[in-house]
Short mmCIF file of C-alpha atoms and ligand atoms in Angstrom, two decimals:
data_model
loop_
_atom_site.label_atom_id
_atom_site.label_comp_id
_atom_site.label_asym_id
_atom_site.label_seq_id
_atom_site.Cartn_x
_atom_site.Cartn_y
_atom_site.Cartn_z
CA MET A 1 0.00 0.00 0.00
CA HIS A 2 1.18 3.55 -0.77
CA LYS A 3 2.64 5.26 2.32
CA ASP A 4 0.23 8.25 2.08
CA LEU A 5 -2.83 6.04 2.39
CA GLU A 6 -4.64 5.12 5.55
CA GLU A 7 -6.44 2.13 4.09
CA ILE A 8 -7.25 0.43 0.80
CA ILE A 9 -11.02 0.24 0.39
CA LEU A 10 -11.22 -1.39 -3.05
CA HIS A 11 -8.63 -3.84 -4.27
CA GLU A 12 -7.68 -4.39 -7.89
CA ALA A 13 -9.48 -7.72 -8.23
CA GLU A 14 -12.84 -6.45 -6.89
CA ILE A 15 -12.69 -3.40 -9.15
CA GLU A 16 -11.93 -5.62 -12.14
CA GLN A 17 -14.84 -7.92 -11.34
CA ARG A 18 -17.31 -5.05 -10.88
CA VAL A 19 -16.18 -3.27 -14.06
CA LYS A 20 -16.77 -6.49 -15.97
CA GLU A 21 -20.32 -6.71 -14.55
CA LEU A 22 -21.01 -3.08 -15.51
CA GLY A 23 -19.68 -3.71 -19.02
CA ASP A 24 -21.91 -6.76 -19.42
CA ALA A 25 -24.96 -4.82 -18.23
CA ILE A 26 -24.29 -1.95 -20.66
CA ALA A 27 -23.70 -4.35 -23.58
CA LYS A 28 -27.02 -6.06 -22.83
CA ASP A 29 -29.01 -2.81 -22.46
CA TYR A 30 -27.53 -1.16 -25.54
CA LYS A 31 -27.30 -4.16 -27.87
CA CYS A 32 -29.42 -2.44 -30.55
CA GLN A 33 -27.60 0.91 -30.30
CA GLU A 34 -24.06 2.18 -30.55
CA PRO A 35 -23.76 4.31 -27.42
CA LEU A 36 -21.46 7.30 -27.13
CA LEU A 37 -19.49 6.85 -23.93
CA ILE A 38 -18.19 10.16 -22.61
CA CYS A 39 -15.22 10.06 -20.28
CA ILE A 40 -15.16 12.84 -17.71
CA LEU A 41 -11.49 13.66 -17.55
CA ARG A 42 -9.32 13.19 -15.80
CA GLY A 43 -10.55 11.15 -12.86
CA ALA A 44 -12.59 8.65 -14.91
CA VAL A 45 -9.84 7.85 -17.41
CA ILE A 46 -8.69 4.52 -15.95
CA PHE A 47 -12.24 3.37 -15.24
CA PHE A 48 -13.29 4.44 -18.76
CA ALA A 49 -10.47 2.51 -20.45
CA ASP A 50 -11.29 -0.66 -18.52
CA LEU A 51 -15.07 -0.23 -18.91
CA CYS A 52 -14.92 0.27 -22.69
CA ARG A 53 -12.97 -2.94 -23.07
CA ALA A 54 -15.54 -4.78 -20.93
CA ILE A 55 -18.39 -3.78 -23.27
CA ASP A 56 -18.82 -6.36 -26.00
CA ILE A 57 -20.72 -4.21 -28.52
CA PRO A 58 -19.55 -1.29 -30.70
CA VAL A 59 -19.22 1.98 -28.78
CA GLN A 60 -18.15 5.52 -29.63
CA MET A 61 -15.93 7.54 -27.31
CA GLY A 62 -15.88 11.18 -26.30
CA PHE A 63 -13.85 13.13 -23.76
CA VAL A 64 -14.60 16.22 -21.72
CA SER A 65 -12.97 17.84 -18.75
CA LEU A 66 -15.27 19.18 -16.04
CA SER A 67 -14.41 20.12 -12.54
CA SER A 68 -16.17 21.30 -9.43
CA TYR A 69 -13.00 20.83 -7.39
CA LYS A 70 -9.90 22.98 -7.70
CA ASP A 71 -6.88 21.46 -5.96
CA GLY A 72 -8.79 20.87 -2.76
CA THR A 73 -10.74 18.11 -1.09
CA SER A 74 -14.25 19.60 -0.88
CA SER A 75 -16.67 20.84 -3.53
CA THR A 76 -16.68 24.52 -4.48
CA GLY A 77 -20.21 24.31 -5.89
CA ASN A 78 -19.18 25.46 -9.39
CA VAL A 79 -18.88 23.27 -12.47
CA GLU A 80 -16.15 24.44 -14.76
CA GLU A 81 -15.71 23.13 -18.34
CA ARG A 82 -11.96 22.97 -18.79
CA GLN A 83 -11.82 21.04 -22.06
CA LYS A 84 -14.76 20.97 -24.43
CA LEU A 85 -16.39 17.82 -25.80
CA MET A 86 -15.46 17.34 -29.46
CA ALA A 87 -18.08 14.66 -30.25
CA ASP A 88 -21.50 15.61 -31.65
CA VAL A 89 -24.17 14.35 -29.24
CA LYS A 90 -27.20 15.06 -31.45
CA GLY A 91 -29.44 11.98 -31.61
CA LYS A 92 -26.94 9.88 -29.65
CA ALA A 93 -27.53 7.51 -26.76
CA VAL A 94 -24.99 8.96 -24.35
CA ILE A 95 -23.48 7.27 -21.31
CA LEU A 96 -21.55 9.64 -19.08
CA VAL A 97 -18.70 7.84 -17.37
CA GLU A 98 -17.64 9.41 -14.08
CA ASP A 99 -15.22 8.39 -11.36
CA ILE A 100 -17.20 9.44 -8.29
CA ILE A 101 -20.44 11.18 -7.35
CA ASP A 102 -20.27 13.35 -4.27
CA THR A 103 -22.91 16.11 -4.26
CA GLY A 104 -24.09 15.17 -7.77
CA LEU A 105 -23.72 18.73 -9.02
CA THR A 106 -21.26 17.93 -11.83
CA LEU A 107 -23.43 15.26 -13.42
CA LYS A 108 -26.77 16.94 -12.89
CA ASP A 109 -25.53 20.06 -14.60
CA TYR A 110 -23.76 18.28 -17.45
CA SER A 111 -26.52 15.71 -18.23
CA GLN A 112 -28.96 18.55 -18.77
CA ASN A 113 -26.42 20.36 -20.94
CA LEU A 114 -26.15 17.30 -23.23
CA LEU A 115 -29.93 16.91 -23.49
CA ASP A 116 -30.17 20.59 -24.41
CA ARG A 117 -27.63 19.92 -27.17
CA GLY A 118 -29.88 17.22 -28.67
CA ALA A 119 -28.68 13.95 -27.12
CA GLU A 120 -31.40 11.31 -27.49
CA SER A 121 -30.76 9.99 -23.99
CA VAL A 122 -28.20 10.49 -21.24
CA GLU A 123 -27.47 7.78 -18.71
CA ILE A 124 -24.81 7.73 -16.03
CA CYS A 125 -22.19 5.16 -15.16
CA CYS A 126 -20.05 5.93 -12.13
CA LEU A 127 -17.52 3.84 -10.30
CA LEU A 128 -18.07 5.25 -6.80
CA LYS A 129 -20.89 7.00 -5.00
CA LYS A 130 -20.71 8.86 -1.70
CA PRO A 131 -23.76 8.89 0.59
CA GLU A 132 -24.47 12.62 0.76
CA GLN A 133 -25.78 13.32 -2.69
CA VAL A 134 -27.53 16.70 -2.61
CA HIS A 135 -28.53 17.02 -6.25
CA ASN A 136 -30.91 14.39 -7.53
CA VAL A 137 -29.22 12.41 -10.30
CA ASP A 138 -30.37 9.01 -11.55
CA VAL A 139 -27.42 6.66 -11.77
CA GLN A 140 -28.11 3.70 -14.04
CA TYR A 141 -24.77 1.93 -13.60
CA GLN A 142 -22.87 2.16 -10.37
CA GLY A 143 -19.77 0.38 -9.16
CA PHE A 144 -19.61 0.81 -5.38
CA ASP A 145 -21.11 2.84 -2.53
CA ILE A 146 -18.38 4.30 -0.34
CA GLU A 147 -18.36 6.27 2.89
CA ASN A 148 -17.85 10.02 2.97
CA ARG A 149 -14.03 10.09 3.03
CA PHE A 150 -11.59 11.53 0.51
CA VAL A 151 -10.32 8.73 -1.72
CA VAL A 152 -7.58 8.46 -4.34
CA GLY A 153 -6.33 5.88 -6.83
CA TYR A 154 -7.67 4.17 -9.98
CA GLY A 155 -7.80 7.58 -11.69
CA LEU A 156 -8.72 9.70 -8.67
CA ASP A 157 -6.16 12.25 -7.56
CA TYR A 158 -5.19 14.65 -4.86
CA ALA A 159 -3.32 17.60 -6.43
CA GLU A 160 -2.58 15.41 -9.50
CA GLN A 161 -1.01 12.59 -7.52
CA TYR A 162 -2.05 8.95 -6.93
CA ARG A 163 -4.05 8.53 -10.18
CA ASN A 164 -1.96 5.55 -11.24
CA LEU A 165 -2.53 3.47 -8.11
CA PRO A 166 -4.35 0.31 -9.23
CA TYR A 167 -6.63 0.33 -6.16
CA VAL A 168 -8.82 2.91 -4.34
CA GLY A 169 -7.75 4.05 -0.89
CA ILE A 170 -8.34 6.67 1.78
CA LEU A 171 -5.76 9.42 1.86
CA LYS A 172 -4.23 10.18 5.27
CA LYS A 173 -5.63 13.47 6.61
CA GLU A 174 -2.13 14.81 7.32
CA ILE A 175 -1.43 14.83 3.56
CA TYR A 176 -4.08 17.46 2.84
CA SER A 177 -4.55 19.30 6.15
P1 5GP B 201 -19.84 16.34 -7.31
O1 5GP B 201 -20.16 17.31 -8.40
O2 5GP B 201 -20.64 15.05 -7.40
O3 5GP B 201 -19.93 16.98 -5.96
O4 5GP B 201 -18.30 16.00 -7.43
C1 5GP B 201 -17.81 15.06 -8.29
C2 5GP B 201 -16.34 15.30 -8.54
O5 5GP B 201 -15.67 15.66 -7.34
C3 5GP B 201 -15.64 14.03 -9.00
O6 5GP B 201 -15.61 13.93 -10.39
C4 5GP B 201 -14.25 14.19 -8.44
O7 5GP B 201 -13.46 14.92 -9.34
C5 5GP B 201 -14.43 15.03 -7.21
N1 5GP B 201 -14.44 14.20 -5.96
C6 5GP B 201 -15.49 13.99 -5.12
N2 5GP B 201 -15.14 13.21 -4.09
C7 5GP B 201 -13.83 12.90 -4.29
C8 5GP B 201 -12.90 12.09 -3.57
O8 5GP B 201 -13.17 11.48 -2.52
N3 5GP B 201 -11.64 11.99 -4.10
C9 5GP B 201 -11.27 12.64 -5.25
N4 5GP B 201 -10.03 12.46 -5.65
N5 5GP B 201 -12.13 13.42 -5.94
C10 5GP B 201 -13.39 13.53 -5.47
#
């Protein structure tokens, strides 16, 4: 385990198993469509790469960078579009792929934005969900429920570190306080 972590909460093997299940579910639900999977950079990038390869039907890929966090560990309440989506969403069955839902603000705001731009449907696939969701977002595909602690690894960072850890763990408080 990395020295800055207090505890590993999700090991590589359990993540791999769950991602496979999510991929199977998506392939089954979208077997008559070619969904556009949108990766919310940068936190979802590892999950996205594994998920896409677990989906056994043709998919399209898009990438966007959104952030409601600056370099801190709590939400600022503002969604910022840092890198625009290049894919055309008009008439597409979109699946937004996110690393973690905390307040739900990021996804609520962005799902509506895509519908306004003509997406036929927008569903959400997230790896992790925290318990204190304030904004009401329907999550169709979800990996794991986790407690309300700040986690890193498997794409999730703190100040751009720890993204390449193959597991998800709780960062020691002394690292960010
Ligand atoms: P929301 O809009 O749901 O409040 O925030 C979602 C975003 O906050 C995520 O995409 C992620 O970037 C960030 N976030 C929320 N909780 C955590 C956490 O525990 N660890 C990390 N690294 N980022 C988090």
